[in-house]
PDB file of C-alpha atoms in Angstrom:
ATOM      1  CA  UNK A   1     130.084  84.347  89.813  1.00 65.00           C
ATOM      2  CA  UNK A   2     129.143  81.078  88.247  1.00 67.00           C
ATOM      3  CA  UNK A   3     132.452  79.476  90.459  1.00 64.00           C
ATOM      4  CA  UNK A   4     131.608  80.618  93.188  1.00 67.00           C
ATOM      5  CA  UNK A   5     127.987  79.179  93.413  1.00 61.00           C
ATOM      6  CA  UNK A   6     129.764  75.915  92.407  1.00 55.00           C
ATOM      7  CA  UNK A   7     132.192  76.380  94.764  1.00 60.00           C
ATOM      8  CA  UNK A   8     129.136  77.133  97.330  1.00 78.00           C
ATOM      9  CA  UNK A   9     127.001  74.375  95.610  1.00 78.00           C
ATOM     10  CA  UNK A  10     126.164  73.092  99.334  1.00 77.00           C
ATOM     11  CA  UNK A  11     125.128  76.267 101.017  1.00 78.00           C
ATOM     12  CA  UNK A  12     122.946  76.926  97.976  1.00 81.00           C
ATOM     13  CA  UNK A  13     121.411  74.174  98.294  1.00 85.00           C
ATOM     14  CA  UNK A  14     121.053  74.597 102.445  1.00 82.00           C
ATOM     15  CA  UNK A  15     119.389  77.685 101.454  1.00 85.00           C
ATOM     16  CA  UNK A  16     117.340  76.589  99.319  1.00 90.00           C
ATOM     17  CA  UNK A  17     116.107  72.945 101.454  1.00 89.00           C
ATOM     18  CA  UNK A  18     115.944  75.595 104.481  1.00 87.00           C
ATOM     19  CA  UNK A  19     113.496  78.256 102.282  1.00 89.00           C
ATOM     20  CA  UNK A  20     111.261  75.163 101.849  1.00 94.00           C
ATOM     21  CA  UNK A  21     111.332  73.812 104.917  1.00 91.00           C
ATOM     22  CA  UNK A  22     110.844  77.227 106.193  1.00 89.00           C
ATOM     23  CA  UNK A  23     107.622  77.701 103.960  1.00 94.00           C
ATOM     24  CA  UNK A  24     106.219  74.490 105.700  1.00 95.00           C
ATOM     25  CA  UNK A  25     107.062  75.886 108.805  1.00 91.00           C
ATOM     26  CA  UNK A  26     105.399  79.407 108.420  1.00 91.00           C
ATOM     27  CA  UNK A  27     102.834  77.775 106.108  1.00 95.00           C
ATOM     28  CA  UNK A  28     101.759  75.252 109.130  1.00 95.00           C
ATOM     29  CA  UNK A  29     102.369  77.628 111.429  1.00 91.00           C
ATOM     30  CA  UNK A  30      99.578  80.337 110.147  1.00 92.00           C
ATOM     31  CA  UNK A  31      97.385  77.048 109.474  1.00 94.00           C
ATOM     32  CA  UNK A  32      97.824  76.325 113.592  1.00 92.00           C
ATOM     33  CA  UNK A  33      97.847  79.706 114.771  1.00 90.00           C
ATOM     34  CA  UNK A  34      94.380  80.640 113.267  1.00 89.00           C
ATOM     35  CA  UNK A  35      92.691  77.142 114.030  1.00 91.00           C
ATOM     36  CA  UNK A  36      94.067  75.794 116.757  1.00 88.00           C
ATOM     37  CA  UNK A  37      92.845  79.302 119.254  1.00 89.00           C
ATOM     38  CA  UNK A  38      89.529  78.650 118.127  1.00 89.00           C
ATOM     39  CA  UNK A  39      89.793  74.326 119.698  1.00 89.00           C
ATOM     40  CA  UNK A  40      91.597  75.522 122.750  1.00 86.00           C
ATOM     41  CA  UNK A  41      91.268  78.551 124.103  1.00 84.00           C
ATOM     42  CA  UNK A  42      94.286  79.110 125.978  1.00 83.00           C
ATOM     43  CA  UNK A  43      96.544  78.771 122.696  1.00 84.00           C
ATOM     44  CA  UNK A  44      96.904  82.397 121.964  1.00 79.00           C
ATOM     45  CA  UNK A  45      98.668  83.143 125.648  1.00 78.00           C
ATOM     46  CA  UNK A  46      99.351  79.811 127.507  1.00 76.00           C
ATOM     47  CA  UNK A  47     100.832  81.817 130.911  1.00 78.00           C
ATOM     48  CA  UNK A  48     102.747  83.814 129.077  1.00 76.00           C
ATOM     49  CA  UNK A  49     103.318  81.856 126.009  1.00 78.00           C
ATOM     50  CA  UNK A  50     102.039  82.909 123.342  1.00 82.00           C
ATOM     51  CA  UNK A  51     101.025  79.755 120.364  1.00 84.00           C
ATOM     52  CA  UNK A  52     102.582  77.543 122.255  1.00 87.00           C
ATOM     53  CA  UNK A  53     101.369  74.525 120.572  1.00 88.00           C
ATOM     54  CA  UNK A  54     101.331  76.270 116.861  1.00 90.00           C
ATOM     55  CA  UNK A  55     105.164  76.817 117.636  1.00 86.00           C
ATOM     56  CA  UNK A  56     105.454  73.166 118.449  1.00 87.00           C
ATOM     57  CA  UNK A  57     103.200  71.708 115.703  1.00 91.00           C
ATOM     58  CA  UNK A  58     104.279  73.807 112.902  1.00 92.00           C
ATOM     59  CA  UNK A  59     108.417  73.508 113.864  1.00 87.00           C
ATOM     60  CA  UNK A  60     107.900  69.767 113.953  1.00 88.00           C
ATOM     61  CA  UNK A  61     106.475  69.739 110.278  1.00 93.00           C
ATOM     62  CA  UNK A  62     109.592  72.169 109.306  1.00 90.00           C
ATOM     63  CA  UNK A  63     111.782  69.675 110.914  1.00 86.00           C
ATOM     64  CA  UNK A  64     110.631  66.580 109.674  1.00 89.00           C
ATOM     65  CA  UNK A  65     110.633  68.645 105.837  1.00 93.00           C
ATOM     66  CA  UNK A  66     113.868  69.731 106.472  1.00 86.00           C
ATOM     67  CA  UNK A  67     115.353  66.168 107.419  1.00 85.00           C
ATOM     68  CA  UNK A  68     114.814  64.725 104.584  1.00 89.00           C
ATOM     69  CA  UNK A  69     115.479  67.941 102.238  1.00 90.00           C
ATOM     70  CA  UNK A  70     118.784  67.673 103.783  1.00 82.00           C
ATOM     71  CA  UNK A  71     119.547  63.903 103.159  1.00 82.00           C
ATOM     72  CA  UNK A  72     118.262  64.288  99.460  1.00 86.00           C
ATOM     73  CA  UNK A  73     119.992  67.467  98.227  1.00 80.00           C
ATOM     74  CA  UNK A  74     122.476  69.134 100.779  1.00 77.00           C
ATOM     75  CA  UNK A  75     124.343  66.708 102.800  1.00 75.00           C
ATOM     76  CA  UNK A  76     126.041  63.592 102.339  1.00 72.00           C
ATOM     77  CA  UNK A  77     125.896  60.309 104.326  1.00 67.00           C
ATOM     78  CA  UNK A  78     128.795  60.993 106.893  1.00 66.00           C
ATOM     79  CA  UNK A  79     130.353  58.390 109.080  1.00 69.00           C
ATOM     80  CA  UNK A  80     126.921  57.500 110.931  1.00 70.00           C
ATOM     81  CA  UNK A  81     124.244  55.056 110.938  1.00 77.00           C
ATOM     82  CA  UNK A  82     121.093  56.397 109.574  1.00 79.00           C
ATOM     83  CA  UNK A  83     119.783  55.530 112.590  1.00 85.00           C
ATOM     84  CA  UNK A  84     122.308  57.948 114.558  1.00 83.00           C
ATOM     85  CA  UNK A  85     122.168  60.451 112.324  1.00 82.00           C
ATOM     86  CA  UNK A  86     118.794  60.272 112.546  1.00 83.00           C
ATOM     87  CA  UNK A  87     118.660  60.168 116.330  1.00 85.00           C
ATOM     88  CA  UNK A  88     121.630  63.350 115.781  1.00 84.00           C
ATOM     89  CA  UNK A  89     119.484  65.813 113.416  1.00 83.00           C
ATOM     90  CA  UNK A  90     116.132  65.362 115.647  1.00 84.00           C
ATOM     91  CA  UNK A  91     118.565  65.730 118.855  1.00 89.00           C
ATOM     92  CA  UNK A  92     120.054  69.277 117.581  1.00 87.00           C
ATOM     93  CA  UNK A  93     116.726  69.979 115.743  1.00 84.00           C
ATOM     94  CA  UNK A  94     114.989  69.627 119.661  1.00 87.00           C
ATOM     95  CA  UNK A  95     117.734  71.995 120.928  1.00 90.00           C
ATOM     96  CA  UNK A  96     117.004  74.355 117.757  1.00 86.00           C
ATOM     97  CA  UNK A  97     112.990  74.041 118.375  1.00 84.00           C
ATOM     98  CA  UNK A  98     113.508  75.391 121.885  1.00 89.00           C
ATOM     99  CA  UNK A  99     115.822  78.400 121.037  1.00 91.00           C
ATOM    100  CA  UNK A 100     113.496  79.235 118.068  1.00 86.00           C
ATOM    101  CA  UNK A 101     110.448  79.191 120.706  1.00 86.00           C
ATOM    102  CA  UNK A 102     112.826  81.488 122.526  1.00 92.00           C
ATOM    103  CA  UNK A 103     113.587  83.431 119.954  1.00 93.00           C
ATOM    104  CA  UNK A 104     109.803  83.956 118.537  1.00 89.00           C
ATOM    105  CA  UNK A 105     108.188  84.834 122.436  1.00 89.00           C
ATOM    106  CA  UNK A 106     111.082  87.649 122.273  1.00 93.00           C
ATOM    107  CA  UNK A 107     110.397  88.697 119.204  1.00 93.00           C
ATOM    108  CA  UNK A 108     106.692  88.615 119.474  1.00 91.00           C
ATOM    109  CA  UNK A 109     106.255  90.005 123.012  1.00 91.00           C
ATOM    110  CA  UNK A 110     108.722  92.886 122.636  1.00 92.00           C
ATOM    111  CA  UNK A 111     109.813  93.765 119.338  1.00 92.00           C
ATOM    112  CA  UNK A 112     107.064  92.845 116.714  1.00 90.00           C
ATOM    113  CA  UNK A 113     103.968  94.894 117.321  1.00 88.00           C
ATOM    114  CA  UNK A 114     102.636  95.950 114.178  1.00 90.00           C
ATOM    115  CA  UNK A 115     101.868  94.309 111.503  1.00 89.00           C
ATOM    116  CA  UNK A 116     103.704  95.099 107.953  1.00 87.00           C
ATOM    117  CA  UNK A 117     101.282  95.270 104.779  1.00 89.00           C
ATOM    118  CA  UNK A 118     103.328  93.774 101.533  1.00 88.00           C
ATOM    119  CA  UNK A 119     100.898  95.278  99.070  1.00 86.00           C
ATOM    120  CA  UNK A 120      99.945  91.791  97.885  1.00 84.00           C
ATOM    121  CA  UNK A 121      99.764  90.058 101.596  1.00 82.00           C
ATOM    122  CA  UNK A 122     100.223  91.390 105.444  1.00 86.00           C
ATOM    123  CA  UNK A 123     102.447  90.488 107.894  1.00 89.00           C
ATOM    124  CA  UNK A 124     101.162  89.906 111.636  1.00 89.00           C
ATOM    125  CA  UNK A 125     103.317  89.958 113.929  1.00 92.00           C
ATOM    126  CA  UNK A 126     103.155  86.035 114.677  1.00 88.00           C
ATOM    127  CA  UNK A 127     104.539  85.715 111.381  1.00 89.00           C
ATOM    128  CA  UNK A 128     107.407  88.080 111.399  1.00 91.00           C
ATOM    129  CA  UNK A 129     108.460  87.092 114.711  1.00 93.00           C
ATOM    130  CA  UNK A 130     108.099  83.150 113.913  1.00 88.00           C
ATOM    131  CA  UNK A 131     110.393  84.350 110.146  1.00 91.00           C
ATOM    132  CA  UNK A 132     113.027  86.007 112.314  1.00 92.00           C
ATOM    133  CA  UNK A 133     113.381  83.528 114.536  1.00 91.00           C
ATOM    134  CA  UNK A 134     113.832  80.395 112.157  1.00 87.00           C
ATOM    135  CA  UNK A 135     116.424  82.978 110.395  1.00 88.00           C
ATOM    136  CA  UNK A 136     118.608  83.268 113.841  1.00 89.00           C
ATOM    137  CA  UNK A 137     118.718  79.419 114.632  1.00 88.00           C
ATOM    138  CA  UNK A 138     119.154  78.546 111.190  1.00 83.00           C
ATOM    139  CA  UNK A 139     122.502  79.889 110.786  1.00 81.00           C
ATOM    140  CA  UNK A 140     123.562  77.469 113.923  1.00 82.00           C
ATOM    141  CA  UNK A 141     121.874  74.647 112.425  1.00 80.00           C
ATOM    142  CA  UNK A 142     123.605  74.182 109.654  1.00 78.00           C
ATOM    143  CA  UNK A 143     127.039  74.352 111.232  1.00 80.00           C
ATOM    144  CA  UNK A 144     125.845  71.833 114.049  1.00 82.00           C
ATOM    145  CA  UNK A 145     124.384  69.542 111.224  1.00 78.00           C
ATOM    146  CA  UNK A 146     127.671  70.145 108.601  1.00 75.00           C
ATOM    147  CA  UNK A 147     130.251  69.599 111.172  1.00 79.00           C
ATOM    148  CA  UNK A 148     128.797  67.177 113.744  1.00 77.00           C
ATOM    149  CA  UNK A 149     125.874  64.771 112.278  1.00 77.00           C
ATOM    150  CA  UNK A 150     127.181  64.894 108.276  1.00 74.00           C
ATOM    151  CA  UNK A 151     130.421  64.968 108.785  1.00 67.00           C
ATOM    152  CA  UNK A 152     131.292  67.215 105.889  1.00 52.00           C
TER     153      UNK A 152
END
């Protein structure tokens, strides 16, 4: 067992920059979601959209976390310019934002409806649906960012 996490030493530690980066994200995200509605009033269903600027606010913090999360303790410097692979991770982390808004108005306008009670803390349905959908894009981020901006 102990081989194969070295072995995996990378994805480990993908998984683990990603679980932080998602806790920003979901952390920010709640943060938004329950003050933002209360400044602007269409927030909670912009013509059809539900947290529209929550999505964007809280993804942008999970980004930004996640960037340098990655550059610290998952990736190595490939054959880019920081510059470029800066101007890489925020191009395929714009593409990501928009499928996980995608993603989470699916989610939340179709499948999510209840909410699920953890014992210790409940789950609206703005949370599941915004969980599930950084779990779907994240899977194509780090191939995107492995094999195109780090070069590993």
């Amino acid at each position: 067992m102990r081989e194969i996490l070295l072995r995996q030493k990378q994805v480990l530690f993908f998984i683990i920059a990603g679980g932080l980066s998602a806790i920003v994200e979901i952390g920010s995200f709640k943060i938004f979601s329950t003050y933002l509605p209360h400044i602007i009033s269409k927030e909670i269903n912009f013509h059809g959209i539900h947290y529209p600027l929550s999505n964007i606010f809280s993804t942008s913090c999970g980004i930004i976390s996640n960037y340098f999360l990655s550059i610290w303790f998952v990736f190595e410097r490939g054959k880019h310019s920081k510059r470029k692979e800066f101007a890489y991770f925020m191009g395929v982390s714009f593409i990501s934002t928009l499928l996980s808004l995608s993603f989470f108005q699916i989610f939340y306008s179709f499948i999510f409806k209840d909410n699920i009670d953890l014992i210790f803390y409940t789950l609206s349905p703005e949370i599941i649906s915004k969980i599930a959908a950084i779990l779907l894009v994240s899977i194509l981020n780090y191939s995107i960012k492995k094999k195109v901006i780090f070069n590993g």
